[in-house]
Coordinates of C-alpha atoms in Angstrom, one line a residue:
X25 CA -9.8 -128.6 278.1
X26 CA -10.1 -125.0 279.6
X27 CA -9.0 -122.1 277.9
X28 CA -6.0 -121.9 280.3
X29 CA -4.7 -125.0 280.3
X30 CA -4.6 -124.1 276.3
X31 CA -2.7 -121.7 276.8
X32 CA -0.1 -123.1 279.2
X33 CA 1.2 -125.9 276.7
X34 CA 0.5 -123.5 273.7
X35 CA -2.1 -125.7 271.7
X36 CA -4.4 -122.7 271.6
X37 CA -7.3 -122.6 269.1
X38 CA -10.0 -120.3 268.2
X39 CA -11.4 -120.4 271.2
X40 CA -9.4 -119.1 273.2
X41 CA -9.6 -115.6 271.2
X42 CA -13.5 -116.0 271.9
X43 CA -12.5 -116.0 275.5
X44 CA -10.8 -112.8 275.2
X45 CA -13.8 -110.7 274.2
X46 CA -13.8 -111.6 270.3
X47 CA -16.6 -112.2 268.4
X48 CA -17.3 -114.3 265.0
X49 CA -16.9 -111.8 261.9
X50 CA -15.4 -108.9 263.9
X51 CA -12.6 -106.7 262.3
X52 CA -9.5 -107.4 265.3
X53 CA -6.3 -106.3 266.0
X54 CA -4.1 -107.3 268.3
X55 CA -0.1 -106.2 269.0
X56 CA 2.3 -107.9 271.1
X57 CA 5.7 -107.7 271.6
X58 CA 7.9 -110.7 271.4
X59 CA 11.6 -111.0 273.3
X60 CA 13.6 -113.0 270.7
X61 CA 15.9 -115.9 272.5
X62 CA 19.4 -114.4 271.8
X63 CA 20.9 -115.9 268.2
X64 CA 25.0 -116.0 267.5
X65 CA 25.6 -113.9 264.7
X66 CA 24.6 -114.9 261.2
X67 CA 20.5 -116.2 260.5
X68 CA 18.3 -118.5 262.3
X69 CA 14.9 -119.5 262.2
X70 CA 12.7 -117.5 264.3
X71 CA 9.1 -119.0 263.2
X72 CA 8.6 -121.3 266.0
X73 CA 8.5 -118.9 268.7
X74 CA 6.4 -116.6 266.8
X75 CA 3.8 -119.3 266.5
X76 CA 4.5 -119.5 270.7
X77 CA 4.0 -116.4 271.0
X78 CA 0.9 -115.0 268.8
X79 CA -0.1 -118.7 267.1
X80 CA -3.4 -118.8 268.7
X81 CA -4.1 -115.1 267.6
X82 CA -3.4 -116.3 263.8
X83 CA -5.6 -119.2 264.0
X84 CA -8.5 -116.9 265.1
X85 CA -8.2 -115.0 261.7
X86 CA -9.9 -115.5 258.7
X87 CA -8.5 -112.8 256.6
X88 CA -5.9 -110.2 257.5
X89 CA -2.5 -109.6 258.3
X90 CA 0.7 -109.4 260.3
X91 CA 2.9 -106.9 260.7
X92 CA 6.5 -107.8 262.2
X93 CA 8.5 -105.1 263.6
X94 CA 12.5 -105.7 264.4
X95 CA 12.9 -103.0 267.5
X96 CA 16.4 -102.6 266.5
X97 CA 18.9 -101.0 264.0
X98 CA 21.6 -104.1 263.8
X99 CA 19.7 -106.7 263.2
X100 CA 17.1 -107.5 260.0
X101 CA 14.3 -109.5 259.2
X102 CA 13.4 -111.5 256.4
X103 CA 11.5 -114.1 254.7
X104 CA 13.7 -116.9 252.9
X105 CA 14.6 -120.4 252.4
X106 CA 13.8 -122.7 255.2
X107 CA 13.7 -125.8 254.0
X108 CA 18.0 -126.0 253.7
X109 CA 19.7 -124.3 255.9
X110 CA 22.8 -123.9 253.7
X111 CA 20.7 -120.9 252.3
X112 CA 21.0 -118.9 255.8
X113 CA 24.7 -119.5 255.5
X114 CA 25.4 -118.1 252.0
X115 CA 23.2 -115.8 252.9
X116 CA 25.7 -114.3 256.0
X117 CA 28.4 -115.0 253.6
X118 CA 26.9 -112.7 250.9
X119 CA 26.3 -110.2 253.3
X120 CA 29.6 -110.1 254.5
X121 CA 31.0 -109.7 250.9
X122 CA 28.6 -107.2 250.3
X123 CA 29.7 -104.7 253.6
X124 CA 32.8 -105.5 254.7
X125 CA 33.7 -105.2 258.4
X126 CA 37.2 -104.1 260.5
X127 CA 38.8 -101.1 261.1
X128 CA 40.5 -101.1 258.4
X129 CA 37.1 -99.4 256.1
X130 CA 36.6 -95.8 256.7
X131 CA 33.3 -95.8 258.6
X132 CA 32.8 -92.7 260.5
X133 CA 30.5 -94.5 263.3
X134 CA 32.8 -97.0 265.1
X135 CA 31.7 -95.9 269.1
X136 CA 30.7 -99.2 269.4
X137 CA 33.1 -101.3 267.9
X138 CA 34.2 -102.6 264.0
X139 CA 31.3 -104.7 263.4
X140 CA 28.0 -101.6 264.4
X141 CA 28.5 -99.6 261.1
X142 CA 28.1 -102.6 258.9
X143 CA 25.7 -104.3 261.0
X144 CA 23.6 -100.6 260.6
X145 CA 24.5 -100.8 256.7
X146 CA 22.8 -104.5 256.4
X147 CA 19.8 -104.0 258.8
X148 CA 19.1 -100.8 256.1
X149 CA 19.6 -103.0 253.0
X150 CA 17.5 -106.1 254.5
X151 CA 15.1 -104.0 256.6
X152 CA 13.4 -104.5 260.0
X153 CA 9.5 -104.9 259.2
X154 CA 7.7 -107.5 257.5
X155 CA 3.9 -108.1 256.4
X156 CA 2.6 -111.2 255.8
X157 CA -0.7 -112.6 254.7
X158 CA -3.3 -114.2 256.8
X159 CA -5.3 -116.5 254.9
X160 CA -8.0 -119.1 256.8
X161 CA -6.1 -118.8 260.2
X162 CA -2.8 -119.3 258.7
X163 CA 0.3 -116.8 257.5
X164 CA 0.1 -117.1 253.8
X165 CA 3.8 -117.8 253.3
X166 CA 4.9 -119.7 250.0
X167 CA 6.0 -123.7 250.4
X168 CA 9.3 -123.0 251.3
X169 CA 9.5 -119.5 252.9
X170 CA 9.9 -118.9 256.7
X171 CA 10.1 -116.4 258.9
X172 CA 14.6 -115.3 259.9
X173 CA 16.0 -113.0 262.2
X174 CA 19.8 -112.3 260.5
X175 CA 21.8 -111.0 263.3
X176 CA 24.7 -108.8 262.2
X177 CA 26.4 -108.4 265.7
X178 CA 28.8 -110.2 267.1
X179 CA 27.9 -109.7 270.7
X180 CA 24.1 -109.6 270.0
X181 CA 21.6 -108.8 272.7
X182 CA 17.9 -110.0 273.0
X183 CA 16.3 -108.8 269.8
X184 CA 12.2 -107.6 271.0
X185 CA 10.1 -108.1 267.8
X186 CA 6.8 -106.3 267.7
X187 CA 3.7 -108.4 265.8
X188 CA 0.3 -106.5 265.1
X189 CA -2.4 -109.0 264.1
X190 CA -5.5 -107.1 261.9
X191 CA -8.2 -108.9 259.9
X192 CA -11.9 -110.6 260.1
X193 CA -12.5 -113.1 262.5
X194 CA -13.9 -116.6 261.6

């Protein structure tokens, strides 16, 4: 199989990094920005199409890490649960206890409507950046952890999320 038929039906390998100028047991990095499909409010699972997206680049690496970088100030990521996805749901629920929304709380910033302020408040108590291990081609996540985007709009946009790859090559 070529390396661009690989890449079409994203079974990519090690290969197809070779392709791209690496070479065995050279320090790499490698950036790429990912447009996020637009999520309703609340958190969902966003690991599949960063494996799309920057899978291939992963599996090249024998040691490193990635960096994951939300663009945005109302919306956070974060490494939980994924095996029930009751967790993501208490998890919006908590939030919500935690900063309330409406016009009735005495948030200054309200320019762009009741629920920006709070949405600003979570993305700073949650954060926007992640790094995450990369161990034998793999992201070094415990047995039940995966990779969320928690949206805190309720009219959210397309959310870009920037990944930087760095490590040693196999």
């Amino acid at each position: 199989m070529s390396s661009s038929s690989r890449k079409k039906d994203n079974t990519s390998t090690r290969e197809d990094a070779a392709d791209d100028g690496w070479e065995r047991g050279q320090p790499v990095w490698y950036q790429k920005e990912v447009v996020l499909k637009v999520t309703p409010r609340g958190c969902c699972y966003i690991g599949k199409q960063v494996e799309a997206a920057v899978g291939a680049r992963v599996r090249a690496v024998r040691m490193g890490q990635a960096h994951f970088f939300l663009q945005h100030t109302s919306a956070s990521l974060l490494l939980s649960e994924c095996w029930d996805g009751d967790v993501l749901l208490d998890m919006e629920t908590a939030l919500c206890r935690l900063v309330p929304e409406g016009t009735h709380h005495s948030y200054r910033h309200c320019c762009e409507g009741p629920d920006d302020m709070p949405a600003h408040i979570k993305n700073a108590l949650l954060g926007a950046s992640l790094v995450v291990p990369i161990r034998e081609g793999r992201l070094a996540t415990g047995t039940w952890q995966g990779l969320w985007l928690a949206e805190h709009r309720d009219h959210p946009s397309a959310r870009r999320l920037l990944v930087t790859i760095s490590g040693l090559l196999y």
